[in-house]
Structure formats: structure tokens, C-alpha cells
PDB file of C-alpha atoms in Angstrom:
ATOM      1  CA  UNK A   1      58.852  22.483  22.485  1.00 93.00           C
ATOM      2  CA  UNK A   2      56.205  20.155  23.781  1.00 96.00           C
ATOM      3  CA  UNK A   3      52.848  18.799  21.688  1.00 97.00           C
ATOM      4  CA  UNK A   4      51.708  18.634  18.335  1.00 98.00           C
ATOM      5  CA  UNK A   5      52.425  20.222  15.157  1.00 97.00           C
ATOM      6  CA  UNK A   6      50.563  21.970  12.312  1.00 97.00           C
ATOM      7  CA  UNK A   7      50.655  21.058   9.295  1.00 98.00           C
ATOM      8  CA  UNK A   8      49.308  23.157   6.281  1.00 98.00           C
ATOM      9  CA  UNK A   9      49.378  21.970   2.856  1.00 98.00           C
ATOM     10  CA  UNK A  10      49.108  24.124  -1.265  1.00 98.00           C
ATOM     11  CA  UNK A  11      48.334  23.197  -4.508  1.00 97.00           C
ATOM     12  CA  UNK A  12      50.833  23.850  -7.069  1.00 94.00           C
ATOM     13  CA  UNK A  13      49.265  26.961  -7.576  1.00 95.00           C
ATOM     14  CA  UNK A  14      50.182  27.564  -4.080  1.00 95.00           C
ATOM     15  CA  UNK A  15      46.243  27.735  -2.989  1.00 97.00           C
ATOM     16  CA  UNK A  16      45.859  26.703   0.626  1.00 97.00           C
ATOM     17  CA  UNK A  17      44.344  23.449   1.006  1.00 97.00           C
ATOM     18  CA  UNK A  18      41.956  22.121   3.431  1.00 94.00           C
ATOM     19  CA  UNK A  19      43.650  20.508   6.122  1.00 96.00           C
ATOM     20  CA  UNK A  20      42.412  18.687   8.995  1.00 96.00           C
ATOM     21  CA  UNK A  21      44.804  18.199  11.790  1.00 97.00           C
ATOM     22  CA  UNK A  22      44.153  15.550  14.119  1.00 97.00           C
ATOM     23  CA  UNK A  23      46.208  15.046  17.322  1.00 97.00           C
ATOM     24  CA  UNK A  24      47.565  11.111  18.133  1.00 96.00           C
ATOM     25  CA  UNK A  25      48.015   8.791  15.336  1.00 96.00           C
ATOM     26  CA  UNK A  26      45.377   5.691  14.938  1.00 92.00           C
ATOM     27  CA  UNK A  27      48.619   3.354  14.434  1.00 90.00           C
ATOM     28  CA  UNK A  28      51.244   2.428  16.228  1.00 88.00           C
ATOM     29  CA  UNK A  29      54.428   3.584  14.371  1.00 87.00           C
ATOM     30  CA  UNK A  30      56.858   3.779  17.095  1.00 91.00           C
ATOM     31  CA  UNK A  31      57.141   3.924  21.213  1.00 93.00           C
ATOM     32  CA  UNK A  32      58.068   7.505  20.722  1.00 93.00           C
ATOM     33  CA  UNK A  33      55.317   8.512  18.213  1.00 95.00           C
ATOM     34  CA  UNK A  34      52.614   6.974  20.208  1.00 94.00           C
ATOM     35  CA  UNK A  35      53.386   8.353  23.349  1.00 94.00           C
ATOM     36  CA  UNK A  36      51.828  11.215  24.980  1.00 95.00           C
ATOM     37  CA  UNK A  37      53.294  14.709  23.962  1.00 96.00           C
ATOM     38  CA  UNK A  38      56.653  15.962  26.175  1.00 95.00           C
ATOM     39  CA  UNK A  39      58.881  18.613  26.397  1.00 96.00           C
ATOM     40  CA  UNK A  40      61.508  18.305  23.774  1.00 94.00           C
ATOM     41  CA  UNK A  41      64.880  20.510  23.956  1.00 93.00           C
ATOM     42  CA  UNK A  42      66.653  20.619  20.237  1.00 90.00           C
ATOM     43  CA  UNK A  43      70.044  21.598  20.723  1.00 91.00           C
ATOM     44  CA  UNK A  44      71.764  22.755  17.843  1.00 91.00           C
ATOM     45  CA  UNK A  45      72.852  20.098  15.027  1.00 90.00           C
ATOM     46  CA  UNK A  46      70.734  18.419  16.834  1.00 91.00           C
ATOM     47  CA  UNK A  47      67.018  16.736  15.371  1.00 92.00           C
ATOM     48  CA  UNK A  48      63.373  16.471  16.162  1.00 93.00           C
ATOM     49  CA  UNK A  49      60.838  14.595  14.224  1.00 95.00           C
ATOM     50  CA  UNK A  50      56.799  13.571  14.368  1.00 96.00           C
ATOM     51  CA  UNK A  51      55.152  11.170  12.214  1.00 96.00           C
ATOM     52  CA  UNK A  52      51.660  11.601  10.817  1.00 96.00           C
ATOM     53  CA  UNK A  53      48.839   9.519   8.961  1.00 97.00           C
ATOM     54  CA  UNK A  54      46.120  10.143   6.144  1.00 97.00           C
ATOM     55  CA  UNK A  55      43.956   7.751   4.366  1.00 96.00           C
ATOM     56  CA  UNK A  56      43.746   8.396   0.361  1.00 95.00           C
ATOM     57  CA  UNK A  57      40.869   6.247  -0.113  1.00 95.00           C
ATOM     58  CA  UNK A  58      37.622   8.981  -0.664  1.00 95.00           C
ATOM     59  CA  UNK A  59      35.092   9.348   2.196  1.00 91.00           C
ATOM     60  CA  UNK A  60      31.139   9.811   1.637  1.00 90.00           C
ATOM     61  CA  UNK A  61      30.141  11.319  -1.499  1.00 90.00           C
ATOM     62  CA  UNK A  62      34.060  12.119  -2.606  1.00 87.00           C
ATOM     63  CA  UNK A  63      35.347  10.609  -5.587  1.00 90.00           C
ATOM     64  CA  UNK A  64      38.770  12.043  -5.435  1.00 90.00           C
ATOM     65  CA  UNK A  65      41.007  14.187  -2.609  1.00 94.00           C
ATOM     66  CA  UNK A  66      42.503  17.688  -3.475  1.00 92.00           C
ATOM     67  CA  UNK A  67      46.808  16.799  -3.770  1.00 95.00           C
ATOM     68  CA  UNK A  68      49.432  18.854  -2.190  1.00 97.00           C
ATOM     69  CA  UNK A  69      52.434  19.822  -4.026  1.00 98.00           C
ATOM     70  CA  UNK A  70      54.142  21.896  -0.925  1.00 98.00           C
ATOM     71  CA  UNK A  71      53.376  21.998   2.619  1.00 98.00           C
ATOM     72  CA  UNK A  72      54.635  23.926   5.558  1.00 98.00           C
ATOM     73  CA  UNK A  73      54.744  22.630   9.803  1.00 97.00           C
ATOM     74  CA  UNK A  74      54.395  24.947  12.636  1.00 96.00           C
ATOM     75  CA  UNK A  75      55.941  23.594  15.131  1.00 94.00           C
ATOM     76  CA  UNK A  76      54.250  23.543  19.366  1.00 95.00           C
ATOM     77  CA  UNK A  77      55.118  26.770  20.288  1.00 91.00           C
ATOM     78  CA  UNK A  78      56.278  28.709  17.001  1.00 92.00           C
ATOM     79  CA  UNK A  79      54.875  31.672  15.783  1.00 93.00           C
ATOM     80  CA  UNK A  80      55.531  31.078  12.257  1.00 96.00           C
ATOM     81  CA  UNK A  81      55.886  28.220   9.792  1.00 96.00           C
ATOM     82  CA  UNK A  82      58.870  26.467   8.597  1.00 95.00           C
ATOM     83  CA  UNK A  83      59.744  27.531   4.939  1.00 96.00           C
ATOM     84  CA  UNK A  84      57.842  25.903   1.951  1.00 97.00           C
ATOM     85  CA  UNK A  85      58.527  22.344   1.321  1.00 97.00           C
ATOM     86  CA  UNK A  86      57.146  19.338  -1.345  1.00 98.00           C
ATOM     87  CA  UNK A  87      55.021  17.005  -0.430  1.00 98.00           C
ATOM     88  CA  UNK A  88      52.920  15.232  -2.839  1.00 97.00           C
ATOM     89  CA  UNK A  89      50.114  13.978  -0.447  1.00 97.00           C
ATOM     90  CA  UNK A  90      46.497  13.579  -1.229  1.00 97.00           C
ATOM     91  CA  UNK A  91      44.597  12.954   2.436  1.00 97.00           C
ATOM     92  CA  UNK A  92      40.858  12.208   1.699  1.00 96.00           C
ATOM     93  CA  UNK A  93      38.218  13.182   4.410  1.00 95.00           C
ATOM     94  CA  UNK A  94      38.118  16.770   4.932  1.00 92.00           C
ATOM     95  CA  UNK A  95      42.035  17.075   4.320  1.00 95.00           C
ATOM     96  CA  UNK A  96      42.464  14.985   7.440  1.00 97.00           C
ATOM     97  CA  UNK A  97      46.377  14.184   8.671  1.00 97.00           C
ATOM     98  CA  UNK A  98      46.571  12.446  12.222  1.00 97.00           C
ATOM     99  CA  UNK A  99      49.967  13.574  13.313  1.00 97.00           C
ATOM    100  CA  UNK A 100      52.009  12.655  16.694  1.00 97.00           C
ATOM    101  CA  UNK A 101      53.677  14.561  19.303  1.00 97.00           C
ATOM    102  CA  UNK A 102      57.071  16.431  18.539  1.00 97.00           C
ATOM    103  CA  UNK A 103      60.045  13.923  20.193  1.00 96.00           C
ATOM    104  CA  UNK A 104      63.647  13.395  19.679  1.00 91.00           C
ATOM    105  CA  UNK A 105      65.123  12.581  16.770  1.00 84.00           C
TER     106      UNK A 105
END
């Protein structure tokens, strides 16, 4: 695979949220996650991983971001999502999450 995932993230109602995706993270978390996106081969047992970044601090005229109980990533290249997962986030700004490429894990 080689770029950026999606991510997508549901209430605990499992509404869809708004979600922003942003491509290249505004910190420096790593060599790896700040680097430009590459072809990544994940053999199996083997790992990939990406890092991403939201601000919970409200934007404008918000007074509060919508909170995620579950989330799902589609992965560069995939046609569908990975299965459900939790992940309590709340990113302010129109939903925004800033996420890096794909790389080795």
C-alpha cells in the first residue's frame, strides 16, 4: 500500500460523524510519520501503522465537538473498511484528524 488512510468515525448510536481527513501531520511525531508517503509491503504477521492528530479545543462559534465511540480506517488502496473499532475521540473543527502516511510497523 502506499499513502494515506481514511478514517471514519460513529456515535454510539452508530451515526456517522463528520470527519475531516487531512493528509501530513502539523507535528513531528516520528522520522517515519513525517515523511512523505511510500510503498509499504505487509507480509503476513507482519505490522503497519500511521499516526494522526486532532485538536479538542472548539473552533469559531463551537462550544463543544461531536465524540466518537467507534471508528473504522480504510486503508491506501482498500476497497472496504477495517471492521468497527472504539475510539473515544472528540476532534473539534469540522471533525478534522491530520493523519500520516501508512509505513512499517
Amino acid at each position: 500500500m502506499n499513502g494515506y488512510p481514511k478514517i471514519a468515525l460513529f456515535s454510539g448510536s452508530g451515526a456517522p460523524l463528520t470527519v475531516t481527513i487531512v493528509d501530513g501531520l502539523s507535528v513531528s511525531l516520528s522520522p517515519a510519520a513525517s515523511a512523505p508517503p511510500s510503498p509499504v509491503t505487509v507480509a503476513p504477521s507482519s505490522t503497519a501503522q500511521f499516526a494522526y492528530q486532532y485538536s479538542d479545543v472548539p473552533v469559531g462559534a463551537q462550544t463543544s465537538c461531536p465524540s466518537s465511540e467507534s471508528a473504522t480506517v480504510n486503508l491506501p488502496g482498500a476497497t472496504t473498511p477495517s471492521p468497527t473499532f472504539a475510539l473515544a475521540i472528540a476532534p473539534c473543527d469540522n471533525g478534522t484528524i491530520k493523519v500520516s502516511p501508512v509505513y512499517a510497523g
